[in-house]
Amino acid sequence: MHSVIVVDTDVLAIHHIFRKDVRFKLNERAYAELKKRGAATTIHNLLELCGLFAVAGMRERVEAVIERYLAGAELRVEFPNYPEDWGEYVELLAEYLRRGFSYGDALVALAAEGVGAEVLVTWNKRHFSGKISAEVLTPEEFLSASE
């Protein structure tokens, strides 16, 4: 059985939008390896990426990005199970907020743990390290560990 690797929004954003970022080439190498290894992202990351497209004035690309990911042309998209009761959902999410997450990061952490992520690849390592059960690696650390 292979480990579940989840990719955070910042890695996706550099891949798709922020191509002038100084980390772009390294990010692309990591993205290619992540794709090769069957890595996933969560529905929350995909929707957050689409929000970045919208804010960047690329609203027309939102639907295409969603379709590309859901069709499997990029990384696999994971959909975690959630309680059907709003009270249970709020309490579950509040647990992540009490760990020190922002709301957006809490959604990502909840989803990543919900799908059994063993590794989370993110440029925002400090947002997640020590707060989730998965090992948290930067794209650079992921590439080093993959060699």
PDB file of C-alpha atoms in Angstrom:
ATOM      1  CA  MET A   1       0.000   0.000   0.000  1.00  0.00           C
ATOM      2  CA  HIS A   2       1.334   3.441  -0.890  1.00  0.00           C
ATOM      3  CA  SER A   3       1.210   6.432   1.408  1.00  0.00           C
ATOM      4  CA  VAL A   4      -1.432   9.112   0.936  1.00  0.00           C
ATOM      5  CA  ILE A   5       0.253  12.367  -0.067  1.00  0.00           C
ATOM      6  CA  VAL A   6      -1.848  15.534   0.006  1.00  0.00           C
ATOM      7  CA  VAL A   7      -0.747  18.728  -1.736  1.00  0.00           C
ATOM      8  CA  ASP A   8      -1.636  22.129  -0.274  1.00  0.00           C
ATOM      9  CA  THR A   9      -3.062  25.050  -2.226  1.00  0.00           C
ATOM     10  CA  ASP A  10       0.143  27.094  -2.302  1.00  0.00           C
ATOM     11  CA  VAL A  11       1.915  24.424  -4.361  1.00  0.00           C
ATOM     12  CA  LEU A  12      -1.032  24.329  -6.781  1.00  0.00           C
ATOM     13  CA  ALA A  13      -1.150  28.130  -6.979  1.00  0.00           C
ATOM     14  CA  ILE A  14       2.511  28.408  -7.954  1.00  0.00           C
ATOM     15  CA  HIS A  15       2.012  25.643 -10.537  1.00  0.00           C
ATOM     16  CA  HIS A  16      -1.015  27.291 -12.143  1.00  0.00           C
ATOM     17  CA  ILE A  17      -0.889  31.020 -11.421  1.00  0.00           C
ATOM     18  CA  PHE A  18       2.310  32.387  -9.887  1.00  0.00           C
ATOM     19  CA  ARG A  19       4.770  31.341 -12.563  1.00  0.00           C
ATOM     20  CA  LYS A  20       7.137  34.224 -11.777  1.00  0.00           C
ATOM     21  CA  ASP A  21       7.548  33.079  -8.164  1.00  0.00           C
ATOM     22  CA  VAL A  22      11.219  32.410  -7.362  1.00  0.00           C
ATOM     23  CA  ARG A  23      10.212  28.883  -6.270  1.00  0.00           C
ATOM     24  CA  PHE A  24       8.499  28.065  -9.601  1.00  0.00           C
ATOM     25  CA  LYS A  25      11.160  25.722 -11.075  1.00  0.00           C
ATOM     26  CA  LEU A  26      11.548  23.790  -7.823  1.00  0.00           C
ATOM     27  CA  ASN A  27       7.773  23.720  -7.393  1.00  0.00           C
ATOM     28  CA  GLU A  28       7.396  22.283 -10.929  1.00  0.00           C
ATOM     29  CA  ARG A  29       9.901  19.518 -10.224  1.00  0.00           C
ATOM     30  CA  ALA A  30       8.041  18.644  -7.035  1.00  0.00           C
ATOM     31  CA  TYR A  31       4.643  18.841  -8.770  1.00  0.00           C
ATOM     32  CA  ALA A  32       5.812  16.435 -11.490  1.00  0.00           C
ATOM     33  CA  GLU A  33       7.075  13.974  -8.865  1.00  0.00           C
ATOM     34  CA  LEU A  34       3.883  14.334  -6.828  1.00  0.00           C
ATOM     35  CA  LYS A  35       1.782  13.623  -9.908  1.00  0.00           C
ATOM     36  CA  LYS A  36       3.964  10.609 -10.746  1.00  0.00           C
ATOM     37  CA  ARG A  37       3.521   9.292  -7.194  1.00  0.00           C
ATOM     38  CA  GLY A  38      -0.286   9.585  -7.370  1.00  0.00           C
ATOM     39  CA  ALA A  39      -0.575  12.446  -4.889  1.00  0.00           C
ATOM     40  CA  ALA A  40      -3.902  14.055  -4.132  1.00  0.00           C
ATOM     41  CA  THR A  41      -5.315  17.367  -3.093  1.00  0.00           C
ATOM     42  CA  THR A  42      -8.532  17.920  -1.185  1.00  0.00           C
ATOM     43  CA  ILE A  43     -11.729  19.485  -2.438  1.00  0.00           C
ATOM     44  CA  HIS A  44     -11.029  22.412  -0.107  1.00  0.00           C
ATOM     45  CA  ASN A  45      -7.630  22.997  -1.756  1.00  0.00           C
ATOM     46  CA  LEU A  46      -9.188  22.847  -5.214  1.00  0.00           C
ATOM     47  CA  LEU A  47     -11.875  25.360  -4.277  1.00  0.00           C
ATOM     48  CA  GLU A  48      -9.316  27.621  -2.605  1.00  0.00           C
ATOM     49  CA  LEU A  49      -7.229  27.491  -5.812  1.00  0.00           C
ATOM     50  CA  CYS A  50     -10.301  28.475  -7.813  1.00  0.00           C
ATOM     51  CA  GLY A  51     -10.805  31.416  -5.465  1.00  0.00           C
ATOM     52  CA  LEU A  52      -7.241  32.507  -6.228  1.00  0.00           C
ATOM     53  CA  PHE A  53      -7.990  32.315  -9.958  1.00  0.00           C
ATOM     54  CA  ALA A  54     -11.055  34.509  -9.405  1.00  0.00           C
ATOM     55  CA  VAL A  55      -9.161  37.087  -7.322  1.00  0.00           C
ATOM     56  CA  ALA A  56      -6.353  37.163  -9.914  1.00  0.00           C
ATOM     57  CA  GLY A  57      -8.861  38.241 -12.564  1.00  0.00           C
ATOM     58  CA  MET A  58      -9.036  34.797 -14.180  1.00  0.00           C
ATOM     59  CA  ARG A  59     -12.643  33.928 -13.295  1.00  0.00           C
ATOM     60  CA  GLU A  60     -13.165  32.381 -16.716  1.00  0.00           C
ATOM     61  CA  ARG A  61     -10.667  29.628 -15.814  1.00  0.00           C
ATOM     62  CA  VAL A  62     -12.445  28.469 -12.646  1.00  0.00           C
ATOM     63  CA  GLU A  63     -14.754  25.959 -14.336  1.00  0.00           C
ATOM     64  CA  ALA A  64     -11.941  24.548 -16.499  1.00  0.00           C
ATOM     65  CA  VAL A  65      -9.686  24.058 -13.466  1.00  0.00           C
ATOM     66  CA  ILE A  66     -12.424  22.234 -11.558  1.00  0.00           C
ATOM     67  CA  GLU A  67     -13.140  20.029 -14.574  1.00  0.00           C
ATOM     68  CA  ARG A  68      -9.427  19.257 -15.133  1.00  0.00           C
ATOM     69  CA  TYR A  69      -8.938  18.102 -11.557  1.00  0.00           C
ATOM     70  CA  LEU A  70     -12.177  16.159 -11.312  1.00  0.00           C
ATOM     71  CA  ALA A  71     -11.405  14.451 -14.638  1.00  0.00           C
ATOM     72  CA  GLY A  72      -8.049  13.290 -13.257  1.00  0.00           C
ATOM     73  CA  ALA A  73      -5.889  15.409 -15.569  1.00  0.00           C
ATOM     74  CA  GLU A  74      -4.028  16.872 -12.587  1.00  0.00           C
ATOM     75  CA  LEU A  75      -3.807  15.475  -9.055  1.00  0.00           C
ATOM     76  CA  ARG A  76      -6.493  13.226  -7.622  1.00  0.00           C
ATOM     77  CA  VAL A  77      -9.133  15.113  -5.593  1.00  0.00           C
ATOM     78  CA  GLU A  78     -10.074  13.661  -2.226  1.00  0.00           C
ATOM     79  CA  PHE A  79     -13.485  14.212  -0.638  1.00  0.00           C
ATOM     80  CA  PRO A  80     -13.438  13.468   3.106  1.00  0.00           C
ATOM     81  CA  ASN A  81     -16.520  12.265   4.970  1.00  0.00           C
ATOM     82  CA  TYR A  82     -18.163  14.820   7.231  1.00  0.00           C
ATOM     83  CA  PRO A  83     -20.856  14.568   9.878  1.00  0.00           C
ATOM     84  CA  GLU A  84     -24.323  15.236   8.509  1.00  0.00           C
ATOM     85  CA  ASP A  85     -25.283  17.185  11.622  1.00  0.00           C
ATOM     86  CA  TRP A  86     -24.161  20.836  11.620  1.00  0.00           C
ATOM     87  CA  GLY A  87     -23.542  20.778  15.362  1.00  0.00           C
ATOM     88  CA  GLU A  88     -21.139  17.845  15.013  1.00  0.00           C
ATOM     89  CA  TYR A  89     -19.465  19.506  12.033  1.00  0.00           C
ATOM     90  CA  VAL A  90     -18.949  22.778  13.905  1.00  0.00           C
ATOM     91  CA  GLU A  91     -17.505  20.930  16.904  1.00  0.00           C
ATOM     92  CA  LEU A  92     -15.182  18.925  14.644  1.00  0.00           C
ATOM     93  CA  LEU A  93     -13.952  22.064  12.905  1.00  0.00           C
ATOM     94  CA  ALA A  94     -13.643  23.902  16.228  1.00  0.00           C
ATOM     95  CA  GLU A  95     -11.201  21.197  17.335  1.00  0.00           C
ATOM     96  CA  TYR A  96      -8.913  22.272  14.476  1.00  0.00           C
ATOM     97  CA  LEU A  97      -9.388  25.952  15.258  1.00  0.00           C
ATOM     98  CA  ARG A  98      -8.343  25.241  18.853  1.00  0.00           C
ATOM     99  CA  ARG A  99      -5.124  23.714  17.467  1.00  0.00           C
ATOM    100  CA  GLY A 100      -4.267  27.181  16.153  1.00  0.00           C
ATOM    101  CA  PHE A 101      -5.394  26.936  12.526  1.00  0.00           C
ATOM    102  CA  SER A 102      -6.997  29.712  10.498  1.00  0.00           C
ATOM    103  CA  TYR A 103     -10.401  28.731   9.127  1.00  0.00           C
ATOM    104  CA  GLY A 104      -9.012  27.905   5.665  1.00  0.00           C
ATOM    105  CA  ASP A 105      -6.109  25.880   7.046  1.00  0.00           C
ATOM    106  CA  ALA A 106      -8.512  24.125   9.445  1.00  0.00           C
ATOM    107  CA  LEU A 107     -10.577  22.951   6.466  1.00  0.00           C
ATOM    108  CA  VAL A 108      -7.446  21.653   4.734  1.00  0.00           C
ATOM    109  CA  ALA A 109      -6.144  19.938   7.893  1.00  0.00           C
ATOM    110  CA  LEU A 110      -9.536  18.354   8.611  1.00  0.00           C
ATOM    111  CA  ALA A 111      -9.803  17.097   5.041  1.00  0.00           C
ATOM    112  CA  ALA A 112      -6.193  15.848   4.913  1.00  0.00           C
ATOM    113  CA  GLU A 113      -6.571  13.892   8.143  1.00  0.00           C
ATOM    114  CA  GLY A 114     -10.019  12.752   7.049  1.00  0.00           C
ATOM    115  CA  VAL A 115      -8.580  11.042   3.968  1.00  0.00           C
ATOM    116  CA  GLY A 116      -5.685   9.524   5.912  1.00  0.00           C
ATOM    117  CA  ALA A 117      -2.888  11.765   4.654  1.00  0.00           C
ATOM    118  CA  GLU A 118       0.512  10.540   5.749  1.00  0.00           C
ATOM    119  CA  VAL A 119       2.331  13.457   4.112  1.00  0.00           C
ATOM    120  CA  LEU A 120       1.213  17.034   3.465  1.00  0.00           C
ATOM    121  CA  VAL A 121       3.330  18.966   0.963  1.00  0.00           C
ATOM    122  CA  THR A 122       3.164  22.724   1.458  1.00  0.00           C
ATOM    123  CA  TRP A 123       5.313  25.836   1.305  1.00  0.00           C
ATOM    124  CA  ASN A 124       3.532  26.940   4.503  1.00  0.00           C
ATOM    125  CA  LYS A 125       5.089  24.288   6.708  1.00  0.00           C
ATOM    126  CA  ARG A 126       4.787  26.383   9.867  1.00  0.00           C
ATOM    127  CA  HIS A 127       0.989  26.523   9.416  1.00  0.00           C
ATOM    128  CA  PHE A 128       0.675  22.735   9.796  1.00  0.00           C
ATOM    129  CA  SER A 129       3.777  21.265  11.487  1.00  0.00           C
ATOM    130  CA  GLY A 130       3.013  19.717  14.843  1.00  0.00           C
ATOM    131  CA  LYS A 131      -0.700  20.373  14.424  1.00  0.00           C
ATOM    132  CA  ILE A 132      -1.675  17.385  12.273  1.00  0.00           C
ATOM    133  CA  SER A 133      -0.883  13.686  12.264  1.00  0.00           C
ATOM    134  CA  ALA A 134       0.711  13.785   8.788  1.00  0.00           C
ATOM    135  CA  GLU A 135       4.362  14.540   8.173  1.00  0.00           C
ATOM    136  CA  VAL A 136       4.608  18.076   6.783  1.00  0.00           C
ATOM    137  CA  LEU A 137       7.187  18.678   4.057  1.00  0.00           C
ATOM    138  CA  THR A 138       8.044  21.567   1.782  1.00  0.00           C
ATOM    139  CA  PRO A 139       8.237  20.666  -1.913  1.00  0.00           C
ATOM    140  CA  GLU A 140      12.034  20.818  -1.602  1.00  0.00           C
ATOM    141  CA  GLU A 141      12.015  18.406   1.355  1.00  0.00           C
ATOM    142  CA  PHE A 142       9.621  16.127  -0.517  1.00  0.00           C
ATOM    143  CA  LEU A 143      11.993  15.968  -3.489  1.00  0.00           C
ATOM    144  CA  SER A 144      14.957  15.213  -1.205  1.00  0.00           C
ATOM    145  CA  ALA A 145      13.009  12.434   0.519  1.00  0.00           C
ATOM    146  CA  SER A 146      11.978  10.996  -2.871  1.00  0.00           C
ATOM    147  CA  GLU A 147      15.559  10.587  -4.114  1.00  0.00           C
TER     148      GLU A 147
END
